[in-house]
Coordinates of N, CA and C in Angstrom, one line a residue:
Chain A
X275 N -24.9 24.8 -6.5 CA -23.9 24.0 -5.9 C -22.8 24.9 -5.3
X276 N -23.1 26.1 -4.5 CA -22.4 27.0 -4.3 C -21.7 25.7 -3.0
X277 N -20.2 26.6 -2.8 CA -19.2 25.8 -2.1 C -19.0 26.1 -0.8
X278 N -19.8 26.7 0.3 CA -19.6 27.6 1.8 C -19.9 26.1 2.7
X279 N -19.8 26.2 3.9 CA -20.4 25.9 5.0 C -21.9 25.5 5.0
X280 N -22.7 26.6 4.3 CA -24.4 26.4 4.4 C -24.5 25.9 3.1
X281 N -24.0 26.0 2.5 CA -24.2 25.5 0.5 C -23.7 24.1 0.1
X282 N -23.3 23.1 1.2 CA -22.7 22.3 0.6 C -23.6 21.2 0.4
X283 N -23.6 20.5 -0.5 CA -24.6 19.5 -1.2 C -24.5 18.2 -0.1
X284 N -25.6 17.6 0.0 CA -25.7 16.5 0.7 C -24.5 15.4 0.6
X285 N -23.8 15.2 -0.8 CA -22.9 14.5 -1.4 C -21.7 15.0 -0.9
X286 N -21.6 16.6 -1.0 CA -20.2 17.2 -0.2 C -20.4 16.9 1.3
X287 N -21.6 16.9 1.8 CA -21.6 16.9 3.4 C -21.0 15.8 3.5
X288 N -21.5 14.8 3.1 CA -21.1 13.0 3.5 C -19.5 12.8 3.7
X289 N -18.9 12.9 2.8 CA -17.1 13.0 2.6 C -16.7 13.5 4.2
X290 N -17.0 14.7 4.5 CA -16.5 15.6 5.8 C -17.0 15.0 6.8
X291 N -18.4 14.6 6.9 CA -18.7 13.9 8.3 C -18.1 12.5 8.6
X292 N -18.1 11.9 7.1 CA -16.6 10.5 7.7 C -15.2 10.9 8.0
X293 N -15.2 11.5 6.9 CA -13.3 12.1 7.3 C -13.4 12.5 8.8
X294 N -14.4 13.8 9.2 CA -14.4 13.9 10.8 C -14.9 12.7 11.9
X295 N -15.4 11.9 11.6 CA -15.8 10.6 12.3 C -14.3 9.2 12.3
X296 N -13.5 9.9 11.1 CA -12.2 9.1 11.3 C -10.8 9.8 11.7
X297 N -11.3 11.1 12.0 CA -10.5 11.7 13.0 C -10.6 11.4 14.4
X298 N -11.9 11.4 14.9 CA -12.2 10.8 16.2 C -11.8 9.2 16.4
X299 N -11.9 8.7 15.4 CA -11.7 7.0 15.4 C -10.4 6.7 15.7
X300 N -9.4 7.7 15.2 CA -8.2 7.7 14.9 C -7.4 7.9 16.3
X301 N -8.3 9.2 16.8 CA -7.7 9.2 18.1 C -8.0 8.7 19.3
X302 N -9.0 7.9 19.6 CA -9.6 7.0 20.1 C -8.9 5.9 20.2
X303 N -8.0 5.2 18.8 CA -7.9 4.5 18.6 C -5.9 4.4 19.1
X304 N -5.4 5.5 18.9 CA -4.1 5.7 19.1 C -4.2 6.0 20.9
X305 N -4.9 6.3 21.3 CA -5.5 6.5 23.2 C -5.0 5.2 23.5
X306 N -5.9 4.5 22.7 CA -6.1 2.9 23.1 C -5.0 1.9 23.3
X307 N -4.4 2.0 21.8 CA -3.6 1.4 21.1 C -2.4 1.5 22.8
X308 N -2.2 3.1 23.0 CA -1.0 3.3 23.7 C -1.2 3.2 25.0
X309 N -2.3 2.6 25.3 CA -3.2 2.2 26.8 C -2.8 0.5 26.7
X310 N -3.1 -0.1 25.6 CA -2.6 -1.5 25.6 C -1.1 -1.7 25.3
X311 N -0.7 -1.4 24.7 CA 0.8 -1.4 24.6 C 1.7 -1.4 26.1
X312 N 0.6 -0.2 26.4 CA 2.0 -0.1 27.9 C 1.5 -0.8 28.8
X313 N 0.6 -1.6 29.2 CA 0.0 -2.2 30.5 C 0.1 -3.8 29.7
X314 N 0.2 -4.8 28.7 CA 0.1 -5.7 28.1 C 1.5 -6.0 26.8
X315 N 2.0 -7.6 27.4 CA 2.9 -7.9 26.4 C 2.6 -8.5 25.5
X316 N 2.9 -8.1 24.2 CA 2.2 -9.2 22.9 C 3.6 -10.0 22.0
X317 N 3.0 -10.9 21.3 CA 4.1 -11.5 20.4 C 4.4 -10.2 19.6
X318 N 5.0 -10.5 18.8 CA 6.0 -9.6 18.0 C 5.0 -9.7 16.5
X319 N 4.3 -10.8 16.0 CA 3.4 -10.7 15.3 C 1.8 -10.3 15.3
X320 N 1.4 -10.4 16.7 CA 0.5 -10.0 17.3 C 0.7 -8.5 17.3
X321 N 1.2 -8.1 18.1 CA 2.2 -6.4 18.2 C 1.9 -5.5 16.6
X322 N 2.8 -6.2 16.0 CA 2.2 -5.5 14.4 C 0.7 -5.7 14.1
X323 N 0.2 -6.7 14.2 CA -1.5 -7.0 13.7 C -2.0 -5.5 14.5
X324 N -1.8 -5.7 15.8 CA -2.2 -4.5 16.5 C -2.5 -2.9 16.0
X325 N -1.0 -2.8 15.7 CA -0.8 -1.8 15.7 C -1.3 -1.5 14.1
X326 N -1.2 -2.3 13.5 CA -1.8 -2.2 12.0 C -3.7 -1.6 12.1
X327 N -4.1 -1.4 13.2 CA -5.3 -1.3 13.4 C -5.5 0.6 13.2
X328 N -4.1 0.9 14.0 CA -4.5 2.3 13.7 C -4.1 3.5 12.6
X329 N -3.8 2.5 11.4 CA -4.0 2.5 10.2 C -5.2 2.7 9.6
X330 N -6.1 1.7 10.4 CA -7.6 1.8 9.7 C -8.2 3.7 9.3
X331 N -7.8 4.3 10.0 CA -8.9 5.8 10.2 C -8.4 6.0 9.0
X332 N -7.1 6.2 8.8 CA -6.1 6.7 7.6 C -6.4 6.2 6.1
X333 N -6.5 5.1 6.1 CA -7.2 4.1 5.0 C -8.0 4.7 4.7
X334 N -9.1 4.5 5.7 CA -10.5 4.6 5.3 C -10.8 6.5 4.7
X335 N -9.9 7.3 5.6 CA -10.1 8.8 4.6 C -10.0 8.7 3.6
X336 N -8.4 7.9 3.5 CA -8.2 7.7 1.7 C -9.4 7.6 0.7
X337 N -10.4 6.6 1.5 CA -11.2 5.7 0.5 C -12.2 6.6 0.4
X338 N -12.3 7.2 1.5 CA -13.4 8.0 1.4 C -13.1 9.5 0.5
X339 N -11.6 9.9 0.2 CA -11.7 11.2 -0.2 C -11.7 10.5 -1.5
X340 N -10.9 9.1 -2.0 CA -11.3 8.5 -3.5 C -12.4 8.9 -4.2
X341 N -14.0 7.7 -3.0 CA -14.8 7.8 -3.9 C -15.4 9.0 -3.8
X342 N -15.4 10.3 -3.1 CA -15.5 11.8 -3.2 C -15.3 11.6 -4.9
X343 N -13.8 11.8 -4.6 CA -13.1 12.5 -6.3 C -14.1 11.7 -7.8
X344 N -14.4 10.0 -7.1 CA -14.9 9.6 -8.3 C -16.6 10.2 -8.6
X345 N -17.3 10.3 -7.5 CA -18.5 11.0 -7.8 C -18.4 12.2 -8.0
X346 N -17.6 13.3 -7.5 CA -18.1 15.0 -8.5 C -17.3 14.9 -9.3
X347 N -18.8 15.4 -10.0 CA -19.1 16.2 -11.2 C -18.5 17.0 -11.4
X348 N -17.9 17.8 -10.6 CA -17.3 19.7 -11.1 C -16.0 18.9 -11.1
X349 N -15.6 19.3 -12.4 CA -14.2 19.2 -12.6 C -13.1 19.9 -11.7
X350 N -13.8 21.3 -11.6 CA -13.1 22.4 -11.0 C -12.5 22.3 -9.5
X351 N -14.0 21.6 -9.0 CA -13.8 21.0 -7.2 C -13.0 19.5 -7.3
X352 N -13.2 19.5 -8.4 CA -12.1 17.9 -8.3 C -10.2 18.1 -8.3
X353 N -10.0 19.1 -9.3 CA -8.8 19.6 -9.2 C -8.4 20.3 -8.1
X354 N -9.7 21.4 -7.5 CA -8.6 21.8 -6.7 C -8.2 20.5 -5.0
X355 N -9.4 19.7 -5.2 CA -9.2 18.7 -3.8 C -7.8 18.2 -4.1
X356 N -7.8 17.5 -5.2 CA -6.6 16.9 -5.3 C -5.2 17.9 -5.4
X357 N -5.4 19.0 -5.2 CA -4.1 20.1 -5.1 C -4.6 20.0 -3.9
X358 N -5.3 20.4 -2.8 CA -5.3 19.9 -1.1 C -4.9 19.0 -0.7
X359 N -5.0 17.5 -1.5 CA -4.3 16.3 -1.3 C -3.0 16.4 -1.1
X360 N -2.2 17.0 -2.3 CA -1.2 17.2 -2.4 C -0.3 18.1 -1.2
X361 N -1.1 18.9 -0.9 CA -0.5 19.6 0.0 C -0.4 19.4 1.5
X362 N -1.6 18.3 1.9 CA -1.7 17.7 3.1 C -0.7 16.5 3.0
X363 N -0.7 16.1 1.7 CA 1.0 14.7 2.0 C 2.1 15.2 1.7
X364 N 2.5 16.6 1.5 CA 3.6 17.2 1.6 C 3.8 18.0 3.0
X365 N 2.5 18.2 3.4 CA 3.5 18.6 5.0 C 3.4 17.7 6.3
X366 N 2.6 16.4 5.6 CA 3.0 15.4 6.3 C 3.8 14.6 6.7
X367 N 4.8 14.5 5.1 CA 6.1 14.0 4.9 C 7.4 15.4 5.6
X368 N 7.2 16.7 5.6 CA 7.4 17.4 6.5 C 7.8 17.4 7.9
X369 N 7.0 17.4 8.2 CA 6.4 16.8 9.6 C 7.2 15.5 10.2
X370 N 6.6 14.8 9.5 CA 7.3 13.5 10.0 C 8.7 13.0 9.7
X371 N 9.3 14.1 9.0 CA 11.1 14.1 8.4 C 11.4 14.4 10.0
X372 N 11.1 15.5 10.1 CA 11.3 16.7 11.3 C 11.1 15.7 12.8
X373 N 9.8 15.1 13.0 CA 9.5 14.2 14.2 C 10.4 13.0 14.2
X374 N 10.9 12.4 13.0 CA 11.9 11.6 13.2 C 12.6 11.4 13.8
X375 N 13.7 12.4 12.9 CA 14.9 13.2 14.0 C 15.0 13.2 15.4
X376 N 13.7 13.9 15.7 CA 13.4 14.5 17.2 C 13.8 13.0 17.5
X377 N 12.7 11.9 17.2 CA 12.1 10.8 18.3 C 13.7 10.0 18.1
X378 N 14.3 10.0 17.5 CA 15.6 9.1 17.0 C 16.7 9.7 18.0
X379 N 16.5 10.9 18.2 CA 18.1 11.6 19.2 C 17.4 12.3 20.5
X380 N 16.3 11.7 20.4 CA 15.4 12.6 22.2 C 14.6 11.6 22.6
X381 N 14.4 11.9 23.9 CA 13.5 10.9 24.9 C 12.3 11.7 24.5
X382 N 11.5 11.6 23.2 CA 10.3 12.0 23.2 C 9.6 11.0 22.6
X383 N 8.2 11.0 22.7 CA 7.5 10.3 22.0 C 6.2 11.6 21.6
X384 N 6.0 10.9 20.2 CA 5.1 11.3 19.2 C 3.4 10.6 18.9
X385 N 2.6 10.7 18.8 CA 1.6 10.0 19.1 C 1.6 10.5 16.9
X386 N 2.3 9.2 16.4 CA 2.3 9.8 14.6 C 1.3 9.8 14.5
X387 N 0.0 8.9 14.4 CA -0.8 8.5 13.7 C -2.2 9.8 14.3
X388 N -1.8 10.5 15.2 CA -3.2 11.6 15.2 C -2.4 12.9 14.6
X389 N -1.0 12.9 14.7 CA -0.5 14.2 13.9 C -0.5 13.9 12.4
X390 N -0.3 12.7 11.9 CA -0.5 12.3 10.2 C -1.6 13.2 10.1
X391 N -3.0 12.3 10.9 CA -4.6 12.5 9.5 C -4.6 13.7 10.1
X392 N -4.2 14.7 11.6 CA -4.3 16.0 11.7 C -4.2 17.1 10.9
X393 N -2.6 16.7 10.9 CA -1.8 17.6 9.5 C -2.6 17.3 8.2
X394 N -2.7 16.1 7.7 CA -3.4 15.8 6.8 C -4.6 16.6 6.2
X395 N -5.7 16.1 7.0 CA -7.3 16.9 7.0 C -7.2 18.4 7.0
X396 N -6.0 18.9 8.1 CA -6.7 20.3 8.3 C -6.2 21.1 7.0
X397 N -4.9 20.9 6.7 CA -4.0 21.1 5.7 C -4.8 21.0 4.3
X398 N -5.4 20.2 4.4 CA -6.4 20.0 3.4 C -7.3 20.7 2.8
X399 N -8.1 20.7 4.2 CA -9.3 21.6 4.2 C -9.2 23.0 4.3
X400 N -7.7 23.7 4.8 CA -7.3 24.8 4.6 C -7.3 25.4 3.2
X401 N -6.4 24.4 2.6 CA -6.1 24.7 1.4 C -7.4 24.7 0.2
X402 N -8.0 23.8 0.3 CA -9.3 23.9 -0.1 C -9.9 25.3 0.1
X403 N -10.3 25.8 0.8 CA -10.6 27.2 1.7 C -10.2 27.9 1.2
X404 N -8.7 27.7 0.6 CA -8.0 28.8 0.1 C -8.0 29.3 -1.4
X405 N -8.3 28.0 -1.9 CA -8.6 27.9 -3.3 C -10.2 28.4 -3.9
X406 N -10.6 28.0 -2.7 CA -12.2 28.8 -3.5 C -12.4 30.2 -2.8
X407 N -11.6 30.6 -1.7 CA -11.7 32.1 -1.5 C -10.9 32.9 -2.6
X408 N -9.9 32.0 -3.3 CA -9.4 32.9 -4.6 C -10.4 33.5 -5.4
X409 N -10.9 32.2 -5.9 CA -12.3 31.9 -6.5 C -13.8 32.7 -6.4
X410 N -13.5 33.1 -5.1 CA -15.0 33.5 -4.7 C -15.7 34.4 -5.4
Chain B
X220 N -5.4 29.9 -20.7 CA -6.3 30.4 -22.0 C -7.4 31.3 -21.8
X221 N -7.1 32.2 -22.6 CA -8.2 33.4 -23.0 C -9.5 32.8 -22.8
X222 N -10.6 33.5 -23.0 CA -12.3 33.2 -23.2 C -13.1 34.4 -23.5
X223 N -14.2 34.2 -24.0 CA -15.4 35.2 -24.2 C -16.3 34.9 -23.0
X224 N -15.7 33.8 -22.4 CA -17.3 33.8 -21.6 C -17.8 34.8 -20.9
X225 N -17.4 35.6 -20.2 CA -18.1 36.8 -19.6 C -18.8 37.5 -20.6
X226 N -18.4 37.4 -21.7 CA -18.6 38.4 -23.1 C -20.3 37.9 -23.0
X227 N -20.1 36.5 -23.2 CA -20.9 35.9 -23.5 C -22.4 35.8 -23.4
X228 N -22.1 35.4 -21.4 CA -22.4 35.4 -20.2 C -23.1 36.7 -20.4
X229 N -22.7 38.1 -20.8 CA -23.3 39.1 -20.1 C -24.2 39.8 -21.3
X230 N -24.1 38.9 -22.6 CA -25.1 39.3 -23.9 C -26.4 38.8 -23.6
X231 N -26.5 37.5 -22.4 CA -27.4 37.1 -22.5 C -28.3 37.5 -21.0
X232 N -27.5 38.2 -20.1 CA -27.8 38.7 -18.8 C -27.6 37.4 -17.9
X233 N -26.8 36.8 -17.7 CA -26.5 35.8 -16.9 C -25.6 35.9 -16.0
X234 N -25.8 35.5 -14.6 CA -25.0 35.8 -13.6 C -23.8 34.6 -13.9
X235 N -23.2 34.4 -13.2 CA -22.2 33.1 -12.6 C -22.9 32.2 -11.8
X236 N -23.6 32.7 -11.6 CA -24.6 31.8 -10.5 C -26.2 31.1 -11.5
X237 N -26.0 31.7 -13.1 CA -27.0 31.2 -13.9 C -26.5 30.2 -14.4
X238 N -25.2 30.4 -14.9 CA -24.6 30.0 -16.0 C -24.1 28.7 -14.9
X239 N -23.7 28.8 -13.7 CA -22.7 27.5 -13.0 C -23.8 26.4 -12.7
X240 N -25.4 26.8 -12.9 CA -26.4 26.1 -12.5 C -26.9 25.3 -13.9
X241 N -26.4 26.0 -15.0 CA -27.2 25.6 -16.6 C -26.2 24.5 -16.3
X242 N -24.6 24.9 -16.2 CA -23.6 23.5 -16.2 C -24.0 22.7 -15.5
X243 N -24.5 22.6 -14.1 CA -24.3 21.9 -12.9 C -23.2 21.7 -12.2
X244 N -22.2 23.0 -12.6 CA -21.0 23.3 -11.8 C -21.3 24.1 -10.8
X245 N -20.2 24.4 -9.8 CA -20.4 25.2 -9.0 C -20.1 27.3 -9.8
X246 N -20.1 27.8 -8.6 CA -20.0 29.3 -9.3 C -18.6 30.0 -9.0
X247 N -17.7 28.9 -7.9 CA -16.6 28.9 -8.3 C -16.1 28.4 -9.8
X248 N -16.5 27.6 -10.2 CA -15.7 26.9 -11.5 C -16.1 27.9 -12.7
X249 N -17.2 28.4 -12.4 CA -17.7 29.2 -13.6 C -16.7 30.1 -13.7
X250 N -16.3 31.0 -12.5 CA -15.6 32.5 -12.0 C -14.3 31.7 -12.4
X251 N -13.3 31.0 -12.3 CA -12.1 30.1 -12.5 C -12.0 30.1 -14.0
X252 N -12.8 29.4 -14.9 CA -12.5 29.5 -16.3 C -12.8 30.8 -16.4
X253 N -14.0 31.7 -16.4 CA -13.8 33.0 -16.7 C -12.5 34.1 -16.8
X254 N -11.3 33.7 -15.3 CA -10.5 34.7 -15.1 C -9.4 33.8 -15.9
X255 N -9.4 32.4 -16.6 CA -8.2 32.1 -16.8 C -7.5 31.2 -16.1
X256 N -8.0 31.3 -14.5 CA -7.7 30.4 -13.8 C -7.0 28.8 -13.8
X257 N -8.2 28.5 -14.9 CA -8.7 26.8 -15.3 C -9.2 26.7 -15.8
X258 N -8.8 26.2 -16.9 CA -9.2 25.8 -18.6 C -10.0 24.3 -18.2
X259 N -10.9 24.6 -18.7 CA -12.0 22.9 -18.8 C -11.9 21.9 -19.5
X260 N -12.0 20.9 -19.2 CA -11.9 19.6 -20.1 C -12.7 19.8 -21.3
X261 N -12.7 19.0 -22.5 CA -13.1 19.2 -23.5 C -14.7 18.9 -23.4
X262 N -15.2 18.1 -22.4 CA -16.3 17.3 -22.4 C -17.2 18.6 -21.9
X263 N -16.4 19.4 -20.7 CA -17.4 21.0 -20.2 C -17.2 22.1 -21.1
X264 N -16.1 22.1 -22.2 CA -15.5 23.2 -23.3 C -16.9 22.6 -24.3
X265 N -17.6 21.6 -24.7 CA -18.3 21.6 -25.2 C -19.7 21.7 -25.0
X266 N -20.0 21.3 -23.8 CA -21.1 21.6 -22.9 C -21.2 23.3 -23.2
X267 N -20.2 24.1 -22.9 CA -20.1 25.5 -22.7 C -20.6 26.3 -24.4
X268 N -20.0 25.4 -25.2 CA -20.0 25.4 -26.9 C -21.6 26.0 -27.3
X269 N -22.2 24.0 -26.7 CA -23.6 23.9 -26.9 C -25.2 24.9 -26.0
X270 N -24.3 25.2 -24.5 CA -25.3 26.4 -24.7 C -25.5 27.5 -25.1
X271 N -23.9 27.9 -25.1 CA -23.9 29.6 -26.2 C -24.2 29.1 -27.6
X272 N -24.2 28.0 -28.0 CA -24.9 28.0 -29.7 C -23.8 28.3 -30.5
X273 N -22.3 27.8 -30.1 CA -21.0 28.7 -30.7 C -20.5 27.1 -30.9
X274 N -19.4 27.7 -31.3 CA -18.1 26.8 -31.6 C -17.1 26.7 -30.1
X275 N -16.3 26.0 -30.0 CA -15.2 26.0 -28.8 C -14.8 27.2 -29.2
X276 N -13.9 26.8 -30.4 CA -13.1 28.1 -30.9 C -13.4 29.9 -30.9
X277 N -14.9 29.7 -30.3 CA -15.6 30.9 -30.9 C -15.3 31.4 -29.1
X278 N -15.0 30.5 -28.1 CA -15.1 30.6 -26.8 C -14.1 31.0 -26.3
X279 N -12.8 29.7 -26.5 CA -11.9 30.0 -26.2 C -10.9 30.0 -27.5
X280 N -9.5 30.7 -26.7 CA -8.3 31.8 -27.7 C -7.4 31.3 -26.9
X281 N -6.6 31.2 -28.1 CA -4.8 30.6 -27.6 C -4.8 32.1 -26.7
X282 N -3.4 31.8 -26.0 CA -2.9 33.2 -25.6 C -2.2 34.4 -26.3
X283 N -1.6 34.0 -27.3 CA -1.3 35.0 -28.2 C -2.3 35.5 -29.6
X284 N -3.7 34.8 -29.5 CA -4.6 35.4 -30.0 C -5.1 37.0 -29.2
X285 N -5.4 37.4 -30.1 CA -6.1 39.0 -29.7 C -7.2 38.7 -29.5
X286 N -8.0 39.2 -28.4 CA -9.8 38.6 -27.9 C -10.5 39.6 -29.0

């Protein structure tokens, strides 16, 4: 069950090809979202249902790095994910302290929801990386 | 926490890569409790027990025990 790039168990592959299939979804989905938004007027409850949509990619990592955690076996890959977790929702919260600000006192806009799962995943999977090259 | 396992590990000629396969852990997790890293749940501290044919205690050492 070695842990590299070529070593990784059919069970570890699965988690990474959705997580990466909900990075694409995500920004596909925030493209869209900000393609309808600007060309189309919606109710104010309509508007939220909408935009509630590009939430889905985000959800769905969640669920998917869940049942990851609830199927392995290695205690040891389970601890360190969940210290990856930790570290991808701490420089998310980061991040988006900092983008606040920005978008609150400047004419800028932020596209949050592809820098969330960005920051999120890579932060993640960095850290992961980092943890088993200690390990190696 | 302290350990024998390399001790152990190497009475019997076992890589990290034998021993993380006997568990069905990876050969990081083996190399992690070895260095101290990460102490294992009681459920793989016993697993670990039952292949060396030992006791936990015989495994693992508080830290102010002498190895």
């Amino acid at each position: 069950m070695e842990v590299c790039n070529k070593g990784l168990t059919a069970f570890q592959r699965r988690p990474m090809q959705l997580i990466g299939s909900m990075m694409g979804t995500c920004v596909a989905l925030s493209v869209a979202l900000q393609i309808l938004f600007e060309h189309h007027r919606f109710s104010r409850a309509t508007y939220f249902g909408v935009a509630l949509l590009a939430a889905v990619p985000i959800a769905g990592t969640l669920i998917v790095i869940a049942r990851y955690l609830q199927g392995e076996k290695d205690e040891y890959l389970r601890n360190i994910v969940v210290q990856a977790i930790l570290w991808g929702f701490g420089l998310v919260m980061v991040a988006d302290t900092f983008l606040g600000y920005v978008v609150e006192y400047q004419p800028v806009r932020f596209a949050f929801g592809i820098i969330n799962m960005d920051i999120f995943v890579i932060t993640g999977m960095i850290a992961v990386r980092i943890q088993l090259w200690r390990n190696r | 926490m302290k350990n024998r396992l390399r001790v152990l590990r190497a009475e019997r000629s076992w890589s990290q890569a034998d021993l993380a396969q006997k568990l069905e852990v990876s050969r990081q997790s083996v190399n992690a409790i070895e260095t101290g890293k990460f102490d294992p749940s009681l459920p793989l501290a016993f697993r670990l027990a039952r292949l060396f044919e030992t006791t936990i205690e015989a495994i693992f050492l508080e830290n102010d025990t002498p190895a």
